[in-house]
Amino acid sequence: MITVKDAQKNIIKNTALAKIIEVDLSSALGSHLAVDLYSPHPIPFFNQSAVDGYAFNFNQSLSSYTVVEKIPAGDTRRITIKEGEAARIFTGSKVPDGCDTVIMQEFTDVNEKQLYLKDNGLKKGSNVRTKGYQLEKGALALKKGTRITPATIGFLATLGFTTIKIHAFPSAHILVTGSELVKPGKSLKEGQIFESNSAMLEAGFNQLKIHPTVVSIKDNLEATTMAIREALEQSDVLVLSGGISVGDYDFVYEALMKNGVEAIFYKVNQKPGKPLFFGTKEHKVVFALPGNPAAALNCFYEYVYPCIRYKMGNESPFLPVMHLPVSETILKKEGRAHFYKAITDFKTVTPLGGQNSDALQSFVWANCLLFIKEGLNEINTGDLVEVHLLP
Ligand code: AMP
Ligand code: MG
C-alpha cells in the first residue's frame, strides 16, 4: 500500500498539463497564465499627476508662478510650460513638458493668474507618477503560473491585454455508482438513501470553475464498464464514486481495467479513504473515490483537487499547509496515516467530533484537515501537526 505523500507525488508525476489556449480576459478567472508576460508599454504611459493642483518646473528660489494652461485628464495636446510658468492640472492628467513637480491645490493661493505656493515640504518630483516607474516597457509583467484573480485581470487590462494564454479548464465526468442511491427530490424506499456525493463533488469541481457531467449507475459490471468508456471518450478527468472496495457489488476496479486504464496506485495507507484508486489513460486521469461521503470529499481535496490545479498550471497545487500546535491529545490506534476534520484559528488546531467516514456534518464545520502521517500513534497537546487548509 502506498503512503499519502507518495500517492500525491505519483499523481503529479502522471498528470499532463492541460493544453494552452488563448481566451478573453473575462473568461480566464480561476485559471493560470501559461506563459511569461512582458509589458508592451511603460506603466504609467506618461508622466502623470497624482493629485489635483498645479504643475511647474521646481525652482527653490521661486514661490510664485504664472498659470498659463489648464490640462484636464485625457487632454491629448502636447504642451510645454516655460520656466516660471505653471499649468492647472488634475489627477491622471499628463504632466506637461517643462514640468517636473505638482503641488496639491490645497497648498496654494491663486490670485488672478498668479499662483502662490504654501507647501514647505514640496520637493522636486512631488506628486508626479513618472513614466514607467511601475513597469518599464519590455519588463516581465507576470510570470507563467500566475493565478488569474480579479487583480490579475485588472492589471492585464491596465497593460492593454484583451486575451491571454492559459491552460484550458479540463472537461470532467463524475460517475456515481450504487444501487441503493436515489436522487434527492424523489421518495425513498426502505433500504435506500439519498445520493449526495455527486452534488458534493460537482460543487468541489465548481470551486475550480469546472462544470462536470454527472452520470449515475447501478452496481453492475456492464453498466459501469460502458459508463466509464463513454466518460473517457468525452472528458479529461474522470472521478468515480463508490464501488471501488472489495464487496461483491464493487465493480469499478474491474470496469476500469476492462477499459484499459493503467493503475498508478490502488489503496492508500490512510484513513479515511483506503481504497482510493488513481490511474491514467493517455493524457486522461481517473480517480475512483470511496463511496462514504466524508472519505470521498477528503480524497477529493487531497488528491483530485491538486491534480486538477496542477493540470491547469498551478505550481502549488496542494492545499496550503501550516504547522500548528494541536489543542488536545490524539490517540490513533493504527499505523495508517489519518486525516481529521478540524478547525483552526491559525494559531492552534482542534480535531472535531464525528470523524467517521460516513459523517459529513463535521466536514461542514471544518476549515482544515489535520494530517497525521503513517506510524505516528500518539500526539500530545501542544505537539506541532500538519494542517491542510480547505478552500
Ligand atoms: P461503497 O464505497 O460503494 O462501498 O459505499 C460505501 C458507503 O457509502 C455505503 O454506505 C454507500 O451507501 C455510501 N455511498 C456510496 N455512494 C454514495 C453516494 N453517492 N451518496 C451517498 N452515499 C453514498
Ligand atoms: Mg457501493
Short mmCIF file of C-alpha atoms and ligand atoms in Angstrom, two decimals:
data_model
loop_
_atom_site.label_atom_id
_atom_site.label_comp_id
_atom_site.label_asym_id
_atom_site.label_seq_id
_atom_site.Cartn_x
_atom_site.Cartn_y
_atom_site.Cartn_z
CA MET A 1 0.00 0.00 0.00
CA ILE A 2 1.32 3.40 -0.96
CA THR A 3 1.81 6.27 1.54
CA VAL A 4 -0.17 9.51 1.32
CA LYS A 5 2.82 11.60 0.21
CA ASP A 6 3.91 9.02 -2.38
CA ALA A 7 0.36 8.86 -3.71
CA GLN A 8 0.31 12.63 -4.06
CA LYS A 9 3.72 12.66 -5.77
CA ASN A 10 2.62 9.96 -8.19
CA ILE A 11 -0.46 11.93 -9.14
CA ILE A 12 1.60 14.97 -10.10
CA LYS A 13 4.14 12.82 -11.94
CA ASN A 14 1.38 11.23 -14.03
CA THR A 15 -0.73 14.31 -14.73
CA ALA A 16 -0.30 16.09 -18.04
CA LEU A 17 -0.69 19.86 -18.22
CA ALA A 18 -3.88 20.93 -19.98
CA LYS A 19 -3.37 22.33 -23.48
CA ILE A 20 -2.63 26.02 -23.86
CA ILE A 21 -5.47 28.12 -25.22
CA GLU A 22 -5.99 31.84 -25.74
CA VAL A 23 -9.10 33.23 -24.07
CA ASP A 24 -10.73 36.58 -23.41
CA LEU A 25 -9.63 38.11 -20.12
CA SER A 26 -13.22 37.94 -18.93
CA SER A 27 -13.31 34.13 -19.05
CA ALA A 28 -9.88 33.50 -17.52
CA LEU A 29 -10.80 33.93 -13.85
CA GLY A 30 -9.50 30.99 -11.76
CA SER A 31 -7.03 29.79 -14.39
CA HIS A 32 -3.25 30.29 -14.59
CA LEU A 33 -1.02 32.09 -17.05
CA ALA A 34 0.60 29.58 -19.39
CA VAL A 35 3.42 31.92 -20.49
CA ASP A 36 5.56 34.73 -19.08
CA LEU A 37 4.05 38.10 -19.98
CA TYR A 38 6.15 41.15 -20.82
CA SER A 39 4.79 44.65 -20.64
CA PRO A 40 4.10 46.12 -24.09
CA HIS A 41 4.04 49.61 -22.54
CA PRO A 42 5.65 51.63 -19.80
CA ILE A 43 3.31 51.95 -16.80
CA PRO A 44 2.40 54.74 -16.29
CA PHE A 45 2.32 55.54 -20.01
CA PHE A 46 3.39 59.17 -19.40
CA ASN A 47 4.33 61.42 -16.50
CA GLN A 48 1.05 61.64 -14.66
CA SER A 49 -0.24 63.93 -11.95
CA ALA A 50 -1.18 62.11 -8.72
CA VAL A 51 -3.32 64.99 -7.42
CA ASP A 52 -5.45 67.98 -8.39
CA GLY A 53 -3.17 71.02 -8.34
CA TYR A 54 -0.60 72.93 -10.37
CA ALA A 55 2.41 71.68 -12.37
CA PHE A 56 5.62 73.61 -12.88
CA ASN A 57 9.38 73.17 -13.07
CA PHE A 58 10.59 73.06 -9.48
CA ASN A 59 12.80 76.00 -8.61
CA GLN A 60 13.85 76.52 -4.98
CA SER A 61 14.11 80.28 -5.43
CA LEU A 62 10.57 80.78 -6.76
CA SER A 63 7.41 80.90 -4.63
CA SER A 64 5.11 82.23 -7.31
CA TYR A 65 4.32 81.12 -10.88
CA THR A 66 2.08 82.41 -13.67
CA VAL A 67 -0.70 79.98 -14.59
CA VAL A 68 -0.80 79.73 -18.40
CA GLU A 69 -2.62 76.41 -19.09
CA LYS A 70 -5.37 74.13 -17.86
CA ILE A 71 -4.93 70.39 -18.57
CA PRO A 72 -7.84 68.04 -17.79
CA ALA A 73 -7.26 64.26 -17.61
CA GLY A 74 -7.35 62.82 -21.13
CA ASP A 75 -6.13 66.07 -22.77
CA THR A 76 -4.07 64.76 -25.69
CA ARG A 77 -2.31 68.01 -26.61
CA ARG A 78 1.46 68.19 -26.27
CA ILE A 79 2.03 71.20 -24.06
CA THR A 80 5.28 72.85 -22.98
CA ILE A 81 5.46 75.08 -19.94
CA LYS A 82 8.28 77.62 -19.56
CA GLU A 83 10.34 78.41 -16.50
CA GLY A 84 8.34 80.50 -14.03
CA GLU A 85 5.03 79.34 -15.51
CA ALA A 86 2.57 76.75 -14.23
CA ALA A 87 -0.35 74.67 -15.54
CA ARG A 88 -3.60 73.92 -13.73
CA ILE A 89 -3.64 70.11 -13.61
CA PHE A 90 -5.79 67.26 -12.29
CA THR A 91 -5.38 63.67 -11.03
CA GLY A 92 -4.48 61.50 -14.02
CA SER A 93 -3.61 64.45 -16.31
CA LYS A 94 -0.41 64.31 -18.31
CA VAL A 95 2.24 66.49 -16.68
CA PRO A 96 3.31 68.86 -19.49
CA ASP A 97 6.84 69.14 -20.87
CA GLY A 98 8.94 71.53 -18.86
CA CYS A 99 7.32 70.48 -15.55
CA ASP A 100 8.67 68.04 -13.00
CA THR A 101 6.57 68.78 -9.90
CA VAL A 102 2.91 69.15 -8.95
CA ILE A 103 1.61 70.97 -5.89
CA MET A 104 -1.75 70.00 -4.38
CA GLN A 105 -4.29 72.75 -4.81
CA GLU A 106 -4.91 72.73 -1.03
CA PHE A 107 -1.40 74.18 -0.56
CA THR A 108 -1.76 77.11 -2.95
CA ASP A 109 -3.30 80.55 -3.21
CA VAL A 110 -4.28 81.74 -6.64
CA ASN A 111 -4.92 85.36 -7.44
CA GLU A 112 -5.92 86.17 -11.00
CA LYS A 113 -3.32 84.18 -12.97
CA GLN A 114 -0.72 84.18 -10.19
CA LEU A 115 -0.03 81.02 -8.19
CA TYR A 116 1.49 81.27 -4.67
CA LEU A 117 2.95 78.16 -3.01
CA LYS A 118 2.30 77.41 0.66
CA ASP A 119 3.70 73.92 0.94
CA ASN A 120 7.13 73.95 2.58
CA GLY A 121 7.64 70.20 2.25
CA LEU A 122 7.36 70.27 -1.54
CA LYS A 123 10.29 68.62 -3.32
CA LYS A 124 11.35 68.31 -6.92
CA GLY A 125 9.23 65.48 -8.38
CA SER A 126 6.46 65.65 -5.75
CA ASN A 127 3.05 64.30 -6.82
CA VAL A 128 4.28 63.13 -10.23
CA ARG A 129 3.96 59.44 -11.17
CA THR A 130 6.84 59.21 -13.60
CA LYS A 131 6.53 57.31 -16.87
CA GLY A 132 7.47 53.66 -16.42
CA TYR A 133 8.02 53.81 -12.66
CA GLN A 134 5.77 50.74 -12.09
CA LEU A 135 6.94 48.84 -15.13
CA GLU A 136 9.30 49.67 -17.97
CA LYS A 137 8.29 48.70 -21.50
CA GLY A 138 9.51 45.14 -22.12
CA ALA A 139 9.87 44.27 -18.43
CA LEU A 140 8.50 40.98 -17.08
CA ALA A 141 4.98 41.86 -16.01
CA LEU A 142 3.72 38.45 -14.80
CA LYS A 143 5.30 35.03 -14.57
CA LYS A 144 3.93 31.84 -16.05
CA GLY A 145 1.79 30.09 -13.46
CA THR A 146 0.34 33.30 -12.03
CA ARG A 147 -3.21 32.76 -10.85
CA ILE A 148 -5.85 34.77 -12.67
CA THR A 149 -7.69 36.71 -9.96
CA PRO A 150 -9.72 39.91 -10.29
CA ALA A 151 -6.45 41.76 -9.54
CA THR A 152 -4.64 39.90 -12.35
CA ILE A 153 -7.44 40.71 -14.77
CA GLY A 154 -7.35 44.38 -13.75
CA PHE A 155 -3.58 44.53 -14.10
CA LEU A 156 -3.64 42.87 -17.54
CA ALA A 157 -6.31 45.31 -18.69
CA THR A 158 -4.04 48.15 -17.47
CA LEU A 159 -1.42 46.82 -19.87
CA GLY A 160 -3.96 46.74 -22.69
CA PHE A 161 -4.39 42.97 -22.98
CA THR A 162 -7.78 41.68 -24.14
CA THR A 163 -6.85 37.99 -24.37
CA ILE A 164 -4.31 35.77 -22.57
CA LYS A 165 -2.84 32.30 -22.83
CA ILE A 166 -3.91 29.87 -20.13
CA HIS A 167 -4.05 26.14 -19.57
CA ALA A 168 -7.57 25.11 -20.54
CA PHE A 169 -10.11 24.22 -17.88
CA PRO A 170 -10.29 20.42 -18.15
CA SER A 171 -13.53 18.67 -19.02
CA ALA A 172 -14.70 16.27 -16.33
CA HIS A 173 -17.11 13.45 -15.62
CA ILE A 174 -18.44 12.33 -12.25
CA LEU A 175 -19.66 8.74 -12.31
CA VAL A 176 -21.67 7.73 -9.27
CA THR A 177 -22.19 4.03 -8.51
CA GLY A 178 -24.60 2.48 -6.03
CA SER A 179 -27.90 0.62 -6.40
CA GLU A 180 -29.09 1.97 -3.04
CA LEU A 181 -28.87 5.59 -4.17
CA VAL A 182 -31.82 7.83 -5.01
CA LYS A 183 -31.57 11.47 -6.14
CA PRO A 184 -32.81 13.95 -3.54
CA GLY A 185 -36.30 15.08 -4.53
CA LYS A 186 -37.51 11.53 -5.17
CA SER A 187 -39.06 9.37 -2.44
CA LEU A 188 -37.01 6.72 -0.65
CA LYS A 189 -37.99 3.10 -0.17
CA GLU A 190 -36.74 1.08 2.80
CA GLY A 191 -33.01 0.39 2.36
CA GLN A 192 -32.40 3.31 0.01
CA ILE A 193 -30.55 6.56 0.77
CA PHE A 194 -30.18 9.91 -0.92
CA GLU A 195 -27.30 10.23 -3.34
CA SER A 196 -25.14 13.06 -2.05
CA ASN A 197 -21.68 12.55 -3.50
CA SER A 198 -22.41 13.85 -6.98
CA ALA A 199 -23.79 17.18 -5.71
CA MET A 200 -20.85 17.49 -3.33
CA LEU A 201 -18.15 16.59 -5.86
CA GLU A 202 -19.76 18.73 -8.53
CA ALA A 203 -19.57 21.66 -6.10
CA GLY A 204 -15.91 20.81 -5.49
CA PHE A 205 -15.29 20.99 -9.25
CA ASN A 206 -17.23 24.24 -9.41
CA GLN A 207 -14.76 25.72 -6.89
CA LEU A 208 -12.21 25.18 -9.67
CA LYS A 209 -14.57 26.69 -12.24
CA ILE A 210 -15.08 23.29 -13.86
CA HIS A 211 -18.58 22.06 -14.68
CA PRO A 212 -18.56 18.27 -14.88
CA THR A 213 -21.08 15.93 -16.45
CA VAL A 214 -22.73 13.73 -13.82
CA VAL A 215 -23.84 10.17 -14.56
CA SER A 216 -25.38 7.69 -12.07
CA ILE A 217 -25.25 3.94 -12.49
CA LYS A 218 -26.35 0.83 -10.62
CA ASP A 219 -23.87 -1.69 -9.21
CA ASN A 220 -23.49 -3.68 -12.40
CA LEU A 221 -20.26 -4.54 -14.21
CA GLU A 222 -21.56 -3.99 -17.72
CA ALA A 223 -23.22 -0.68 -16.94
CA THR A 224 -20.10 0.51 -15.10
CA THR A 225 -17.80 -0.55 -17.97
CA MET A 226 -19.98 1.21 -20.54
CA ALA A 227 -20.28 4.38 -18.49
CA ILE A 228 -16.50 4.55 -17.97
CA ARG A 229 -15.92 4.08 -21.70
CA GLU A 230 -18.26 6.93 -22.56
CA ALA A 231 -16.82 9.21 -19.89
CA LEU A 232 -13.26 8.58 -21.12
CA GLU A 233 -14.34 9.43 -24.66
CA GLN A 234 -15.68 12.77 -23.52
CA SER A 235 -13.60 14.04 -20.60
CA ASP A 236 -10.03 14.74 -19.47
CA VAL A 237 -10.79 13.96 -15.83
CA LEU A 238 -12.96 11.10 -14.59
CA VAL A 239 -13.95 10.80 -10.96
CA LEU A 240 -15.92 7.76 -9.82
CA SER A 241 -17.71 7.47 -6.51
CA GLY A 242 -18.22 4.16 -4.69
CA GLY A 243 -17.82 0.58 -5.83
CA ILE A 244 -14.02 0.58 -5.51
CA SER A 245 -13.86 -1.52 -2.33
CA VAL A 246 -13.80 -5.34 -2.11
CA GLY A 247 -17.53 -6.12 -1.75
CA ASP A 248 -19.41 -8.45 -4.07
CA TYR A 249 -21.05 -5.46 -5.76
CA ASP A 250 -17.93 -3.33 -6.18
CA PHE A 251 -17.24 -3.41 -9.92
CA VAL A 252 -15.30 -0.22 -10.51
CA TYR A 253 -11.77 -1.64 -10.47
CA GLU A 254 -12.65 -4.42 -12.91
CA ALA A 255 -14.50 -2.00 -15.17
CA LEU A 256 -11.51 0.36 -15.21
CA MET A 257 -9.20 -2.49 -16.21
CA LYS A 258 -11.59 -3.55 -18.96
CA ASN A 259 -11.31 -0.01 -20.32
CA GLY A 260 -7.53 -0.12 -20.43
CA VAL A 261 -6.99 2.34 -17.59
CA GLU A 262 -3.47 1.98 -16.23
CA ALA A 263 -3.45 1.73 -12.42
CA ILE A 264 -0.87 4.08 -10.93
CA PHE A 265 -1.93 3.14 -7.42
CA TYR A 266 -4.82 1.37 -5.76
CA LYS A 267 -5.22 1.65 -1.99
CA VAL A 268 -3.50 4.27 0.13
CA ASN A 269 -2.31 3.70 3.69
CA GLN A 270 -4.75 6.26 5.07
CA LYS A 271 -7.97 6.79 6.95
CA PRO A 272 -10.42 7.72 5.62
CA GLY A 273 -10.21 6.62 2.01
CA LYS A 274 -8.07 3.49 1.97
CA PRO A 275 -9.49 2.06 -1.31
CA LEU A 276 -8.60 5.18 -3.34
CA PHE A 277 -7.61 4.40 -6.93
CA PHE A 278 -5.68 6.61 -9.35
CA GLY A 279 -4.95 5.73 -12.94
CA THR A 280 -4.37 7.17 -16.37
CA LYS A 281 -5.39 6.53 -19.92
CA GLU A 282 -3.34 8.53 -22.41
CA HIS A 283 -3.48 12.11 -21.11
CA LYS A 284 -6.63 11.40 -19.08
CA VAL A 285 -6.66 10.93 -15.32
CA VAL A 286 -9.05 8.67 -13.44
CA PHE A 287 -9.85 8.66 -9.73
CA ALA A 288 -12.10 6.14 -8.01
CA LEU A 289 -13.13 7.53 -4.64
CA PRO A 290 -14.67 5.52 -1.82
CA GLY A 291 -18.43 5.97 -1.56
CA ASN A 292 -18.57 7.09 2.04
CA PRO A 293 -19.22 10.81 1.67
CA ALA A 294 -16.65 12.20 4.12
CA ALA A 295 -14.00 9.87 2.75
CA ALA A 296 -14.89 10.88 -0.80
CA LEU A 297 -14.60 14.59 -0.03
CA ASN A 298 -11.37 14.09 1.91
CA CYS A 299 -9.89 12.28 -1.10
CA PHE A 300 -11.24 14.93 -3.44
CA TYR A 301 -9.38 17.73 -1.63
CA GLU A 302 -6.17 15.79 -1.02
CA TYR A 303 -5.83 14.18 -4.46
CA VAL A 304 -8.33 15.23 -7.13
CA TYR A 305 -8.26 18.96 -6.39
CA PRO A 306 -4.42 19.19 -6.54
CA CYS A 307 -4.37 17.08 -9.70
CA ILE A 308 -6.73 19.44 -11.48
CA ARG A 309 -4.95 22.51 -10.16
CA TYR A 310 -1.65 21.11 -11.41
CA LYS A 311 -3.22 20.33 -14.78
CA MET A 312 -4.31 23.94 -15.02
CA GLY A 313 -0.78 25.24 -14.42
CA ASN A 314 -0.93 25.93 -10.69
CA GLU A 315 2.60 25.45 -9.40
CA SER A 316 1.44 24.97 -5.76
CA PRO A 317 -1.50 22.67 -6.37
CA PHE A 318 -1.89 21.08 -2.92
CA LEU A 319 -3.94 22.55 -0.07
CA PRO A 320 -1.92 25.23 1.74
CA VAL A 321 -0.07 23.73 4.72
CA MET A 322 0.53 25.16 8.19
CA HIS A 323 2.31 23.53 11.13
CA LEU A 324 0.35 24.28 14.30
CA PRO A 325 0.12 23.00 17.87
CA VAL A 326 -2.82 20.70 18.42
CA SER A 327 -5.16 21.71 21.24
CA GLU A 328 -5.81 18.20 22.54
CA THR A 329 -4.21 14.78 22.69
CA ILE A 330 -4.91 12.49 19.73
CA LEU A 331 -4.65 8.74 20.17
CA LYS A 332 -4.89 6.77 16.99
CA LYS A 333 -4.92 3.03 17.02
CA GLU A 334 -3.40 2.05 13.73
CA GLY A 335 -0.22 2.75 11.85
CA ARG A 336 -2.20 4.29 8.98
CA ALA A 337 -1.99 7.98 8.16
CA HIS A 338 -5.07 9.85 9.35
CA PHE A 339 -6.91 12.91 8.18
CA TYR A 340 -9.11 14.57 10.80
CA LYS A 341 -11.75 17.14 10.02
CA ALA A 342 -10.63 20.06 12.17
CA ILE A 343 -10.97 23.74 12.97
CA THR A 344 -8.09 26.16 13.13
CA ASP A 345 -7.83 29.78 14.20
CA PHE A 346 -4.38 29.72 12.52
CA LYS A 347 -2.72 29.62 15.97
CA THR A 348 -3.84 26.16 17.09
CA VAL A 349 -5.84 23.33 15.57
CA THR A 350 -8.66 21.26 17.11
CA PRO A 351 -9.99 17.99 15.69
CA LEU A 352 -13.79 17.86 15.54
CA GLY A 353 -16.12 15.13 16.81
CA GLY A 354 -17.74 12.88 14.20
CA GLN A 355 -14.68 11.58 12.35
CA ASN A 356 -16.43 8.59 10.78
CA SER A 357 -16.07 8.35 7.03
CA ASP A 358 -19.84 8.46 6.52
CA ALA A 359 -20.30 11.56 8.71
CA LEU A 360 -20.43 14.76 6.67
CA GLN A 361 -21.78 17.17 9.29
CA SER A 362 -18.40 17.78 10.90
CA PHE A 363 -16.95 18.45 7.43
CA VAL A 364 -19.37 21.36 7.21
CA TRP A 365 -17.83 22.89 10.35
CA ALA A 366 -14.23 22.07 9.38
CA ASN A 367 -11.96 24.68 7.82
CA CYS A 368 -8.97 22.34 7.59
CA LEU A 369 -7.81 18.74 7.59
CA LEU A 370 -5.39 17.76 10.32
CA PHE A 371 -2.89 15.29 8.92
CA ILE A 372 -1.04 12.69 10.99
CA LYS A 373 1.40 10.65 8.97
CA GLU A 374 1.82 6.88 8.95
CA GLY A 375 3.38 5.26 12.02
CA LEU A 376 2.80 8.18 14.40
CA ASN A 377 0.35 6.97 17.05
CA GLU A 378 0.33 9.41 19.93
CA ILE A 379 0.10 13.14 19.53
CA ASN A 380 0.13 15.21 22.71
CA THR A 381 -1.42 18.59 23.38
CA GLY A 382 0.90 21.27 22.01
CA ASP A 383 2.66 18.99 19.50
CA LEU A 384 3.04 20.52 16.06
CA VAL A 385 0.88 18.86 13.42
CA GLU A 386 0.38 19.36 9.71
CA VAL A 387 -2.75 21.35 8.89
CA HIS A 388 -4.15 21.46 5.35
CA LEU A 389 -6.37 24.47 4.82
CA LEU A 390 -9.60 23.81 2.98
CA PRO A 391 -10.69 26.17 0.22
P1 AMP B 1 -19.12 1.95 -1.43
O1 AMP B 1 -17.80 2.64 -1.48
O2 AMP B 1 -19.80 1.89 -2.74
O3 AMP B 1 -18.97 0.60 -0.80
O4 AMP B 1 -20.05 2.80 -0.48
C1 AMP B 1 -19.72 2.98 0.88
C2 AMP B 1 -20.83 3.67 1.62
O5 AMP B 1 -21.05 4.95 1.09
C3 AMP B 1 -22.17 2.96 1.54
O6 AMP B 1 -22.82 3.08 2.78
C4 AMP B 1 -22.91 3.72 0.47
O7 AMP B 1 -24.30 3.63 0.61
C5 AMP B 1 -22.40 5.10 0.68
N1 AMP B 1 -22.43 5.84 -0.57
C6 AMP B 1 -21.85 5.42 -1.71
N2 AMP B 1 -22.04 6.32 -2.70
C7 AMP B 1 -22.77 7.31 -2.17
C8 AMP B 1 -23.29 8.50 -2.71
N3 AMP B 1 -23.10 8.85 -3.98
N4 AMP B 1 -24.02 9.30 -1.89
C9 AMP B 1 -24.22 8.94 -0.61
N5 AMP B 1 -23.73 7.84 -0.05
C10 AMP B 1 -23.02 7.01 -0.82
MG MG B 2 -21.40 0.95 -3.46
#
